[in-house]
Tab-separated table of C-alpha atoms in Angstrom:
chain	number	residue	atom	x	y	z
A	1	LEU	CA	85.814	26.378	13.955
A	2	ASN	CA	84.838	22.556	16.033
A	3	ARG	CA	84.016	22.981	19.684
A	4	LYS	CA	84.657	19.606	20.619
A	5	GLY	CA	86.575	18.825	23.513
A	6	TRP	CA	87.178	22.728	23.995
A	7	LYS	CA	87.049	23.715	27.265
A	8	ALA	CA	86.038	27.191	29.547
A	9	THR	CA	86.366	28.641	32.515
A	10	ILE	CA	86.086	31.862	34.135
A	11	ASN	CA	85.505	34.034	37.543
A	12	SER	CA	82.022	33.826	37.964
A	13	ASP	CA	79.410	31.464	36.936
A	14	VAL	CA	75.605	30.543	38.027
A	15	GLY	CA	75.075	26.904	38.271
A	16	GLY	CA	77.495	25.425	35.537
A	17	SER	CA	75.986	27.398	33.378
A	18	VAL	CA	80.157	28.404	30.749
A	19	SER	CA	79.678	25.268	29.640
A	20	LYS	CA	76.500	26.653	27.211
A	21	ILE	CA	78.656	28.546	25.752
A	22	PHE	CA	79.591	25.764	23.624
A	23	ASP	CA	75.418	24.513	23.475
A	24	ASN	CA	74.998	24.896	19.949
A	25	LYS	CA	71.329	26.989	21.852
A	26	ILE	CA	71.119	30.679	21.739
A	27	GLU	CA	68.143	30.775	24.371
A	28	THR	CA	70.507	28.862	26.273
A	29	TYR	CA	73.888	31.059	28.287
A	30	TRP	CA	76.155	31.612	30.663
A	31	HIS	CA	75.537	34.298	33.329
A	32	SER	CA	77.818	35.704	36.431
A	33	ASN	CA	76.703	34.634	39.683
A	34	TYR	CA	73.994	36.175	41.668
A	35	THR	CA	71.876	35.640	44.799
A	36	HIS	CA	68.131	35.908	44.797
A	37	THR	CA	65.007	35.945	47.395
A	38	GLY	CA	61.970	34.966	45.406
A	39	ALA	CA	61.746	37.491	41.750
A	40	THR	CA	64.065	39.639	43.831
A	41	VAL	CA	68.097	39.083	43.602
A	42	THR	CA	69.483	40.560	46.828
A	43	GLY	CA	73.237	40.564	45.323
A	44	HIS	CA	75.056	39.590	42.268
A	45	ASP	CA	79.059	39.472	41.579
A	46	ASN	CA	80.791	42.633	39.532
A	47	PRO	CA	82.643	42.934	36.763
A	48	PRO	CA	85.056	42.384	35.475
A	49	TYR	CA	84.400	38.592	34.240
A	50	TYR	CA	87.436	36.491	32.663
A	51	LEU	CA	86.275	34.009	30.130
A	52	GLU	CA	88.887	31.483	28.965
A	53	VAL	CA	88.553	28.979	26.273
A	54	THR	CA	91.095	26.186	25.686
A	55	LEU	CA	91.431	24.466	22.649
A	56	PRO	CA	92.316	20.836	22.349
A	57	GLU	CA	95.546	22.297	20.276
A	58	ALA	CA	96.559	25.156	18.495
A	59	LYS	CA	94.770	26.934	15.922
A	60	TYR	CA	95.110	29.547	13.388
A	61	ILE	CA	91.979	31.649	13.844
A	62	SER	CA	89.920	34.961	11.678
A	63	GLY	CA	87.997	36.301	13.840
A	64	ILE	CA	85.894	35.759	17.184
A	65	ILE	CA	81.503	34.998	17.183
A	66	LEU	CA	80.007	35.913	20.293
A	67	ALA	CA	76.229	35.327	20.445
A	68	PRO	CA	74.437	37.277	23.202
A	69	ARG	CA	71.896	36.698	25.378
A	70	LYS	CA	68.473	37.630	23.395
A	71	ASP	CA	65.812	37.163	25.842
A	72	ASN	CA	67.341	40.505	27.677
A	73	SER	CA	69.600	43.411	27.338
A	74	ASN	CA	70.928	42.542	31.234
A	75	GLY	CA	74.250	40.804	31.171
A	76	ARG	CA	75.222	41.644	27.203
A	77	ILE	CA	79.153	42.218	26.705
A	78	LEU	CA	79.780	46.116	26.134
A	79	THR	CA	83.516	46.560	26.949
A	80	THR	CA	85.768	44.042	27.065
A	81	ASP	CA	89.557	43.431	26.130
A	82	ILE	CA	91.057	39.842	23.753
A	83	LEU	CA	93.432	38.455	25.287
A	84	VAL	CA	95.264	34.630	23.301
A	85	SER	CA	98.245	32.797	23.766
A	86	ASP	CA	99.810	30.154	21.401
A	87	SER	CA	99.627	27.263	24.544
A	88	ASP	CA	98.764	25.945	27.958
A	89	ASP	CA	101.479	27.363	29.499
A	90	GLY	CA	102.396	30.442	27.304
A	91	GLU	CA	101.626	34.573	27.974
A	92	PHE	CA	98.332	35.776	26.648
A	93	TYR	CA	98.800	38.949	23.878
A	94	CYS	CA	95.850	41.392	24.035
A	95	ILE	CA	95.343	42.167	20.710
A	96	TYR	CA	91.740	44.518	21.598
A	97	GLU	CA	91.726	46.557	24.385
A	98	ASN	CA	88.826	47.672	25.346
A	99	TYR	CA	86.677	46.393	22.264
A	100	GLU	CA	83.630	47.930	22.512
A	101	PHE	CA	80.014	46.586	20.797
A	102	GLU	CA	76.658	47.549	20.741
A	103	ASN	CA	73.811	46.341	23.444
A	104	THR	CA	71.672	44.554	20.933
A	105	GLY	CA	71.223	41.257	20.738
A	106	VAL	CA	72.404	40.761	17.212
A	107	GLU	CA	75.774	38.085	17.396
A	108	LYS	CA	78.925	39.996	18.002
A	109	GLU	CA	81.209	39.667	14.748
A	110	ILE	CA	85.353	40.505	15.510
A	111	LEU	CA	86.692	39.723	11.954
A	112	PHE	CA	90.694	39.646	11.976
A	113	ALA	CA	92.806	41.111	8.865
A	114	SER	CA	94.834	38.127	9.101
A	115	ASN	CA	95.635	34.815	10.598
A	116	ILE	CA	96.701	34.525	14.089
A	117	LEU	CA	97.285	31.022	16.263
A	118	VAL	CA	95.955	30.607	19.494
A	119	LYS	CA	95.638	27.409	21.677
A	120	LYS	CA	93.677	30.007	24.431
A	121	VAL	CA	91.585	32.941	24.376
A	122	LYS	CA	90.433	35.191	27.516
A	123	LEU	CA	88.119	37.484	27.606
A	124	GLU	CA	88.370	40.118	30.150
A	125	ILE	CA	84.658	41.383	30.422
A	126	ASN	CA	84.592	44.734	31.521
A	127	VAL	CA	81.764	46.246	31.391
A	128	THR	CA	78.226	44.522	30.953
A	129	ALA	CA	74.598	45.990	30.700
A	130	GLY	CA	72.849	45.848	34.328
A	131	GLY	CA	76.073	44.642	35.820
A	132	TYR	CA	75.368	41.191	34.952
A	133	GLY	CA	77.793	38.815	32.555
A	134	THR	CA	75.932	36.358	29.700
A	135	LEU	CA	77.029	35.243	26.408
A	136	ALA	CA	75.026	32.645	24.540
A	137	GLU	CA	77.486	30.889	22.601
A	138	PHE	CA	80.954	31.403	21.764
A	139	TYR	CA	82.655	30.783	18.410
A	140	LEU	CA	86.163	31.682	16.926
A	141	LEU	CA	86.668	31.442	12.632
A	142	THR	CA	88.274	28.878	10.891
A	143	GLU	CA	92.098	30.647	8.964
A	144	ASN	CA	90.649	32.912	6.228
A	145	GLU	CA	93.675	31.688	2.781
A	146	LYS	CA	93.296	34.712	2.122
A	147	PHE	CA	94.833	36.296	4.915
A	148	ASN	CA	98.536	36.485	6.184
A	149	LYS	CA	99.474	34.305	9.399
A	150	VAL	CA	100.295	37.349	11.851
A	151	SER	CA	103.090	36.890	15.087
A	152	TYR	CA	101.431	38.410	17.939
A	153	ASP	CA	104.005	41.472	17.306
A	154	GLU	CA	102.415	41.738	13.544
A	155	PHE	CA	98.922	41.277	14.694
A	156	LYS	CA	97.844	45.135	15.662
A	157	GLU	CA	100.079	47.312	12.809
A	158	ASN	CA	98.234	44.573	10.726
A	159	GLU	CA	94.870	44.930	12.083
A	160	ASP	CA	96.065	49.118	12.308
A	161	ALA	CA	97.313	49.707	8.442
A	162	ASN	CA	93.638	47.258	7.466
A	163	ARG	CA	91.389	48.809	9.578
A	164	LEU	CA	87.412	50.688	8.420
A	165	TYR	CA	87.132	53.357	9.188
A	166	LYS	CA	84.018	55.298	9.265
A	167	LEU	CA	84.022	59.147	7.866
A	168	ASN	CA	81.972	61.129	8.851
A	169	ALA	CA	80.595	63.173	5.887
């Protein structure tokens, strides 16, 4: 989706860096708050971090892409809960709990098996590499015309029915 007019808030931020998740520059990133003396880190906020992205209007989406920090593994998201809401004042609905990622510099694609209406997306980032939080870019995938539009209640059932499973040989 076009990210024009998107707003982001987070509970831990250094220097207003949360806006960098929309700047189309993979080399810049949001970083959780920390203190330092010279090159020595003297303290930092620990997870969980709560990133909330608000769209100008509700849209159907078919997935999320999180682009991690490339230059250093510290701060990369390893586990997050993903919540969505279809309005500014609506209740959040958890669509994924403890979603896990490998600690690589590769974009993390969360592809849905259906389309879901969102006005807000909230990441509750529970585990990160090194105890810091970082994220280079945040994207939402447009509606997939081949998929059904589902309610929040139907989403989990549809995801479970269409999930790909890795089988051990």
